[in-house]
Each structure stands twice: as C-alpha cells, then as structure tokens.
CSV table of C-alpha atoms and ligand atoms in Angstrom, one decimal:
chain,number,residue,atom,x,y,z
B,21,MET,CA,-19.3,0.5,-25.2
B,22,SER,CA,-15.9,1.5,-23.9
B,23,VAL,CA,-12.7,-0.5,-24.2
B,24,GLN,CA,-11.9,0.5,-20.7
B,25,ARG,CA,-15.0,-1.2,-19.3
B,26,ARG,CA,-15.2,-4.9,-20.1
B,27,PRO,CA,-18.8,-5.7,-20.9
B,28,LEU,CA,-20.8,-7.4,-18.1
B,29,ILE,CA,-23.8,-9.6,-19.1
B,30,ALA,CA,-25.9,-10.3,-16.0
B,31,GLY,CA,-28.9,-12.7,-15.9
B,32,ASN,CA,-31.6,-12.2,-13.3
B,33,TRP,CA,-33.6,-15.5,-13.1
B,34,LYS,CA,-36.1,-13.9,-10.7
B,35,MET,CA,-38.3,-16.5,-9.0
B,36,ASN,CA,-37.7,-19.1,-11.7
B,37,GLY,CA,-35.7,-22.3,-11.5
B,38,LEU,CA,-36.0,-25.7,-9.9
B,39,ARG,CA,-33.1,-28.2,-9.9
B,40,GLU,CA,-34.5,-29.8,-13.0
B,41,THR,CA,-34.2,-26.6,-15.1
B,42,ALA,CA,-31.6,-24.5,-13.3
B,43,ILE,CA,-28.8,-27.0,-13.3
B,44,PRO,CA,-28.9,-27.8,-17.0
B,45,LEU,CA,-29.2,-24.0,-17.7
B,46,VAL,CA,-26.1,-23.1,-15.8
B,47,GLY,CA,-24.3,-26.2,-17.1
B,48,GLU,CA,-24.8,-25.0,-20.7
B,49,LEU,CA,-23.5,-21.6,-19.8
B,50,ALA,CA,-20.5,-23.0,-17.9
B,51,THR,CA,-19.6,-25.2,-21.0
B,52,LYS,CA,-20.0,-22.2,-23.3
B,53,MET,CA,-17.8,-20.1,-21.1
B,54,ASN,CA,-15.1,-22.8,-21.0
B,55,THR,CA,-15.2,-23.4,-24.7
B,56,ALA,CA,-15.1,-19.7,-25.6
B,57,ALA,CA,-12.5,-18.7,-23.0
B,58,PRO,CA,-11.0,-16.2,-23.0
B,59,THR,CA,-14.3,-14.3,-23.6
B,60,SER,CA,-14.4,-10.6,-24.4
B,61,PHE,CA,-17.2,-10.1,-21.7
B,62,ASP,CA,-17.9,-11.1,-18.1
B,63,MET,CA,-21.0,-13.2,-17.4
B,64,LEU,CA,-23.0,-13.3,-14.2
B,65,VAL,CA,-26.1,-15.4,-13.3
B,66,CYS,CA,-28.3,-14.5,-10.4
B,67,PRO,CA,-30.5,-17.6,-9.6
B,68,PRO,CA,-33.1,-17.7,-6.8
B,69,ALA,CA,-31.6,-18.2,-3.4
B,70,THR,CA,-32.6,-21.8,-3.3
B,71,MET,CA,-30.5,-22.6,-6.3
B,72,ILE,CA,-27.3,-20.6,-5.5
B,73,ASP,CA,-25.4,-23.4,-3.9
B,74,ALA,CA,-26.0,-25.8,-6.8
B,75,VAL,CA,-25.3,-23.1,-9.4
B,76,VAL,CA,-22.0,-22.2,-7.7
B,77,ASP,CA,-21.0,-25.9,-7.8
B,78,VAL,CA,-21.6,-26.1,-11.6
B,79,ALA,CA,-19.9,-22.7,-12.2
B,80,TYR,CA,-16.9,-23.7,-10.1
B,81,GLU,CA,-13.6,-23.4,-12.1
B,82,THR,CA,-15.3,-21.4,-14.9
B,83,ASP,CA,-15.3,-17.7,-15.4
B,84,LEU,CA,-19.1,-17.6,-14.8
B,85,ALA,CA,-19.9,-15.4,-11.8
B,86,VAL,CA,-22.9,-16.1,-9.5
B,87,GLY,CA,-24.9,-13.5,-7.6
B,88,GLY,CA,-27.9,-13.1,-5.3
B,89,GLN,CA,-31.1,-11.2,-6.3
B,90,ASP,CA,-31.3,-9.3,-3.0
B,91,CYS,CA,-29.8,-9.1,0.5
B,92,HIS,CA,-30.7,-7.8,3.9
B,93,MET,CA,-29.0,-4.7,5.2
B,94,ALA,CA,-27.9,-6.4,8.4
B,95,GLU,CA,-25.1,-8.9,8.8
B,96,SER,CA,-27.2,-11.3,10.8
B,97,GLY,CA,-30.1,-11.4,13.3
B,98,ALA,CA,-33.8,-11.7,13.8
B,99,HIS,CA,-34.9,-11.3,10.1
B,100,THR,CA,-37.0,-14.3,9.3
B,101,GLY,CA,-36.7,-15.4,5.7
B,102,ASP,CA,-34.0,-12.9,4.8
B,103,ILE,CA,-30.5,-13.5,3.6
B,104,SER,CA,-27.5,-11.4,4.4
B,105,ALA,CA,-24.7,-10.3,2.1
B,106,GLN,CA,-22.3,-12.3,4.2
B,107,MET,CA,-24.3,-15.5,3.6
B,108,LEU,CA,-24.3,-14.9,-0.2
B,109,LYS,CA,-20.5,-14.4,0.0
B,110,ASP,CA,-20.2,-17.5,2.0
B,111,LEU,CA,-22.1,-19.5,-0.7
B,112,GLY,CA,-19.6,-18.3,-3.3
B,113,CYS,CA,-21.5,-15.3,-4.8
B,114,SER,CA,-19.5,-12.3,-6.0
B,115,TYR,CA,-22.4,-10.0,-6.8
B,116,VAL,CA,-25.9,-9.1,-5.5
B,117,ILE,CA,-28.7,-7.2,-7.2
B,118,VAL,CA,-30.2,-4.5,-4.9
B,119,GLY,CA,-33.1,-2.1,-5.6
B,120,HIS,CA,-34.6,-4.1,-8.5
B,121,SER,CA,-37.9,-2.4,-9.3
B,122,GLU,CA,-39.8,-5.6,-8.3
B,123,ARG,CA,-38.2,-5.2,-4.8
B,124,ARG,CA,-39.0,-1.5,-4.8
B,125,THR,CA,-42.6,-2.2,-5.8
B,126,ASP,CA,-43.4,-5.5,-4.1
B,127,HIS,CA,-41.5,-4.7,-0.8
B,128,GLY,CA,-41.7,-0.9,-0.7
B,129,GLU,CA,-38.0,-0.5,-0.8
B,130,MET,CA,-37.0,3.1,-1.0
B,131,ASP,CA,-33.6,4.6,-1.9
B,132,ASP,CA,-32.3,4.6,1.7
B,133,VAL,CA,-33.0,0.9,2.1
B,134,VAL,CA,-31.4,0.2,-1.3
B,135,ARG,CA,-28.3,2.1,-0.3
B,136,ALA,CA,-28.1,0.3,3.1
B,137,LYS,CA,-28.3,-3.0,1.2
B,138,ALA,CA,-25.6,-1.9,-1.2
B,139,GLU,CA,-23.4,-0.9,1.7
B,140,ALA,CA,-24.0,-4.3,3.3
B,141,ALA,CA,-23.0,-6.0,0.1
B,142,GLN,CA,-19.9,-3.9,-0.3
B,143,ALA,CA,-18.9,-4.6,3.4
B,144,ALA,CA,-19.3,-8.3,2.7
B,145,GLY,CA,-17.0,-8.1,-0.3
B,146,LEU,CA,-19.7,-8.3,-2.9
B,147,ILE,CA,-20.3,-6.1,-5.9
B,148,ALA,CA,-23.7,-4.4,-5.6
B,149,VAL,CA,-25.7,-4.2,-8.8
B,150,VAL,CA,-27.8,-1.1,-7.9
B,151,CYS,CA,-31.0,-0.8,-10.1
B,152,VAL,CA,-32.7,2.4,-11.0
B,153,GLY,CA,-35.3,3.4,-13.4
B,154,GLU,CA,-38.5,5.4,-14.0
B,155,THR,CA,-42.1,4.2,-14.1
B,156,GLU,CA,-44.2,4.7,-17.1
B,157,ALA,CA,-46.1,7.5,-15.4
B,158,GLU,CA,-42.8,9.3,-14.6
B,159,ARG,CA,-41.7,8.8,-18.2
B,160,ASP,CA,-45.0,10.3,-19.5
B,161,LYS,CA,-44.5,13.3,-17.2
B,162,GLY,CA,-41.1,13.9,-18.8
B,163,ILE,CA,-39.2,13.5,-15.5
B,164,THR,CA,-37.1,10.4,-16.3
B,165,ILE,CA,-33.8,12.2,-16.0
B,166,ASP,CA,-34.7,13.7,-12.6
B,167,VAL,CA,-36.1,10.5,-11.2
B,168,VAL,CA,-33.0,8.4,-12.2
B,169,ALA,CA,-30.6,11.1,-11.0
B,170,ALA,CA,-32.3,11.2,-7.6
B,171,GLN,CA,-32.3,7.4,-7.4
B,172,ILE,CA,-28.6,7.3,-8.1
B,173,ALA,CA,-27.9,10.0,-5.5
B,174,GLY,CA,-30.1,8.2,-2.9
B,175,SER,CA,-29.1,4.5,-3.7
B,176,VAL,CA,-25.4,4.4,-4.6
B,177,PRO,CA,-23.2,4.4,-1.5
B,178,PRO,CA,-20.7,7.2,-1.2
B,179,ASP,CA,-17.7,4.8,-1.0
B,180,SER,CA,-18.6,3.1,-4.3
B,181,ASN,CA,-16.0,2.4,-7.0
B,182,ALA,CA,-15.7,0.1,-10.0
B,183,GLY,CA,-14.7,-2.8,-7.7
B,184,ASN,CA,-17.8,-2.7,-5.5
B,185,VAL,CA,-20.7,-1.3,-7.5
B,186,VAL,CA,-22.4,-1.6,-10.9
B,187,VAL,CA,-25.4,0.6,-11.7
B,188,ALA,CA,-28.2,-0.8,-13.9
B,189,TYR,CA,-30.7,1.5,-15.6
B,190,GLU,CA,-34.0,-0.5,-15.9
B,191,PRO,CA,-37.0,1.5,-17.0
B,192,VAL,CA,-39.8,-0.1,-15.0
B,193,TRP,CA,-42.2,-0.1,-18.0
B,194,ALA,CA,-39.6,-1.9,-20.2
B,195,ILE,CA,-39.2,-4.9,-17.8
B,196,GLY,CA,-40.8,-8.0,-19.2
B,197,THR,CA,-42.9,-6.0,-21.7
B,198,GLY,CA,-41.0,-6.3,-25.0
B,199,ARG,CA,-40.8,-2.5,-25.1
B,200,THR,CA,-37.6,-0.5,-24.8
B,201,PRO,CA,-36.7,3.2,-24.9
B,202,THR,CA,-35.1,4.2,-28.2
B,203,SER,CA,-31.3,3.9,-28.4
B,204,ASP,CA,-30.9,7.7,-28.2
B,205,GLU,CA,-33.1,7.8,-25.0
B,206,ILE,CA,-31.0,5.0,-23.4
B,207,GLN,CA,-27.7,6.7,-24.3
B,208,ASP,CA,-29.0,10.0,-23.0
B,209,VAL,CA,-30.0,8.5,-19.6
B,210,HIS,CA,-26.7,6.6,-19.4
B,211,ALA,CA,-24.7,9.7,-20.2
B,212,MET,CA,-26.6,11.6,-17.4
B,213,MET,CA,-25.9,8.7,-15.0
B,214,ARG,CA,-22.2,8.9,-15.8
B,215,GLY,CA,-22.3,12.6,-15.2
B,216,LYS,CA,-24.1,12.1,-11.9
B,217,ILE,CA,-21.5,9.6,-10.8
B,218,LEU,CA,-18.8,12.0,-11.7
B,219,GLU,CA,-20.5,14.6,-9.5
B,220,LEU,CA,-20.9,12.2,-6.6
B,221,LEU,CA,-17.8,10.0,-6.7
B,222,GLY,CA,-15.3,11.7,-9.0
B,223,ALA,CA,-13.8,11.3,-12.5
B,224,ASP,CA,-12.0,8.0,-12.0
B,225,GLU,CA,-15.2,6.3,-10.8
B,226,ALA,CA,-17.3,7.9,-13.5
B,227,ALA,CA,-14.9,6.5,-16.1
B,228,SER,CA,-14.7,3.0,-14.7
B,229,ILE,CA,-18.0,2.1,-13.1
B,230,HIS,CA,-20.2,-0.2,-15.3
B,231,LEU,CA,-23.6,1.1,-16.3
B,232,LEU,CA,-25.9,-1.7,-17.5
B,233,TYR,CA,-29.1,-1.4,-19.4
B,234,GLY,CA,-32.0,-3.7,-18.5
B,235,GLY,CA,-35.5,-4.1,-19.9
B,236,SER,CA,-36.6,-6.4,-22.6
B,237,VAL,CA,-33.0,-7.1,-23.9
B,238,LYS,CA,-33.1,-9.9,-26.4
B,239,PRO,CA,-30.8,-11.3,-29.1
B,240,SER,CA,-32.6,-9.2,-31.7
B,241,ASN,CA,-31.9,-5.8,-30.0
B,242,ALA,CA,-28.6,-6.6,-28.2
B,243,VAL,CA,-26.2,-5.6,-30.9
B,244,GLU,CA,-27.7,-2.1,-31.1
B,245,LEU,CA,-28.1,-1.6,-27.4
B,246,MET,CA,-24.7,-3.0,-26.4
B,247,GLY,CA,-23.1,-0.8,-29.0
B,248,LEU,CA,-24.1,2.4,-27.2
B,249,ALA,CA,-21.3,4.5,-25.9
B,250,ASP,CA,-22.2,4.5,-22.2
B,251,VAL,CA,-23.8,1.1,-22.1
B,252,ASP,CA,-21.4,-1.4,-20.6
B,253,GLY,CA,-23.5,-4.5,-20.6
B,254,ALA,CA,-27.0,-5.7,-19.8
B,255,LEU,CA,-29.1,-6.9,-16.9
B,256,VAL,CA,-31.4,-9.5,-18.5
B,257,GLY,CA,-34.5,-11.1,-17.1
B,258,GLY,CA,-36.6,-13.3,-19.3
B,259,ALA,CA,-34.0,-14.0,-22.0
B,260,SER,CA,-31.5,-15.2,-19.3
B,261,LEU,CA,-33.7,-18.3,-18.8
B,262,SER,CA,-32.6,-19.5,-22.3
B,263,HIS,CA,-28.9,-20.3,-22.5
B,264,ASP,CA,-29.0,-19.8,-26.3
B,265,ASP,CA,-30.6,-16.3,-26.0
B,266,PHE,CA,-28.4,-15.3,-23.0
B,267,TRP,CA,-25.3,-16.4,-24.8
B,268,ALA,CA,-26.4,-14.6,-28.0
B,269,ILE,CA,-26.8,-11.4,-26.0
B,270,ALA,CA,-23.3,-11.8,-24.5
B,271,GLU,CA,-21.9,-12.4,-28.0
B,272,ALA,CA,-23.4,-9.1,-29.1
B,273,CYS,CA,-20.8,-7.5,-26.9
B,274,SER,CA,-17.9,-9.1,-28.8
I,21,PEP,C1,-35.2,-7.6,-15.2
I,21,PEP,O1,-36.0,-8.2,-14.5
I,21,PEP,O2,-34.2,-7.1,-14.6
I,21,PEP,C2,-35.4,-7.5,-16.6
I,21,PEP,C3,-34.6,-6.6,-17.3
I,21,PEP,O3,-36.3,-8.3,-17.2
I,21,PEP,P1,-36.6,-8.5,-18.7
I,21,PEP,O4,-35.2,-8.7,-19.4
I,21,PEP,O5,-37.4,-9.7,-18.8
I,21,PEP,O6,-37.3,-7.3,-19.2
C-alpha cells in the first residue's frame, strides 16, 4: 500500500439487502465511521439500487460513500429497467461499479460497453470502479496478464484520472469461492496494471489511480493482501454484508 494513495474499502452488496437488513447494516458502519473519524481509509458501500436512497439517508453527514453497482451508458431514454449515472448522482452516489464479472457474464457486457458505462459515470461526476479479471480457464492457460492488460486497455476510458476512476482486479474464479491467488500473484498483476495505466494515461495517473483487489477478501487474509505494494484497497462482496467483517477488513489498512 502506498502513502500517496489513501486505501479505499468498497463493499458490493450485490442483489442482497431489504430494508430490514440493509438499514441496520449501513447504520452500524455509519456509527463506526463517526466514532473512528478521522479514519486512515475511505469506505464505500454499493447497495442494490432499491436501497440506495435509504442508505444515502443513513450515511448522510458521515464519511461513508455510497455507490451504484451498475449504470447504463446513456443519460436517459427508452431503456426499461436501467438506471443512468445521472440518476445515481442525483440520489447522492459518488461511485458506480462497472464491468463486474457478474455483469460481464450474466449480461454479456464486453469491454466496449464497460468503457461506455465508465465514460457515462465520469460525465455524471461519479468515480467509475472498473472491474477486470481472468476466468479460471484463462488462468489455467497462463494468460492472466494478457487478459487483464487487454481489459484495462478496452475498459478504462482515455480521460481517466485518480478523481474519476478506480480499477479493481477481481479474478473471476476467486469471487465468492474462498480461493485467492497468492500474494505474489496479486502483486504481479497489480504491478502490471500500474504499468499498463502508465502506458495508457501517463505517469501521474499511474502513481495516483487506486487499484483494488477483490475476490474472497476476509478479515483473515486482509492484513496480508492490503499490505501489498500496489494494492490500494479492496472490493469486497460477501464479507461486506457483515459490518464486523467489513470493518475488520478496513482496519487491516490502518
Ligand atoms: C465481488 O463480488 O466483487 C467479490 C469480490 O465477492 P467476494 O468478496 O464475495 O468474493
């Protein structure tokens, strides 16, 4: 972890959370943030769209940021069931995840779509959390570095900077499985990602853009993973549904 890049711990609640569970969960995190302020990390929660308004209300006047899990690439229009980046901004979001592997798989989203969504997010004043990561088959073929480099080139908008993009490396086979790459493997991929960003966006952006690791991050592995030189925080799925576990992961960055 670098002193220059303040750690970011992001929770992706996925399609989980009704009022009964989501409001107490964010309430606990808001209380912890206020009690611990000033923290040595930034914290973000990305609830399902149905809960964003209520979560923003609870997080109001705390340092807890709220984000969406996806947005459409258009500002508005005939896209039944979709949500625009502007709508997320209007609700009080400051981030949005784009290109999560579950969107890439379930909805066939390719790099060009992910980049268009990231551009829409940036145009709306949101920080796009662009997800990349290899499948297990790609890992087995030994092409992880090539796959992730190509996803960065294809998904990260050319006008990106530390104020409007975060890149999350999430090996698909590590999401929700309890398995992770070794620390050396994660650091190697992150170092390559930083090199790729340098090539695409320049040295200032390479030094300042946050690179998160995601995939089975838990309190028990967070200290080791968050201590890696080019890991600037975590994108957490399952463990972000427990305020104690999510908080313990954040404290691993202290
Ligand atoms: C995720 O969905 O982004 C994720 C990393 O999930 P988990 O932490 O459950 O592996």
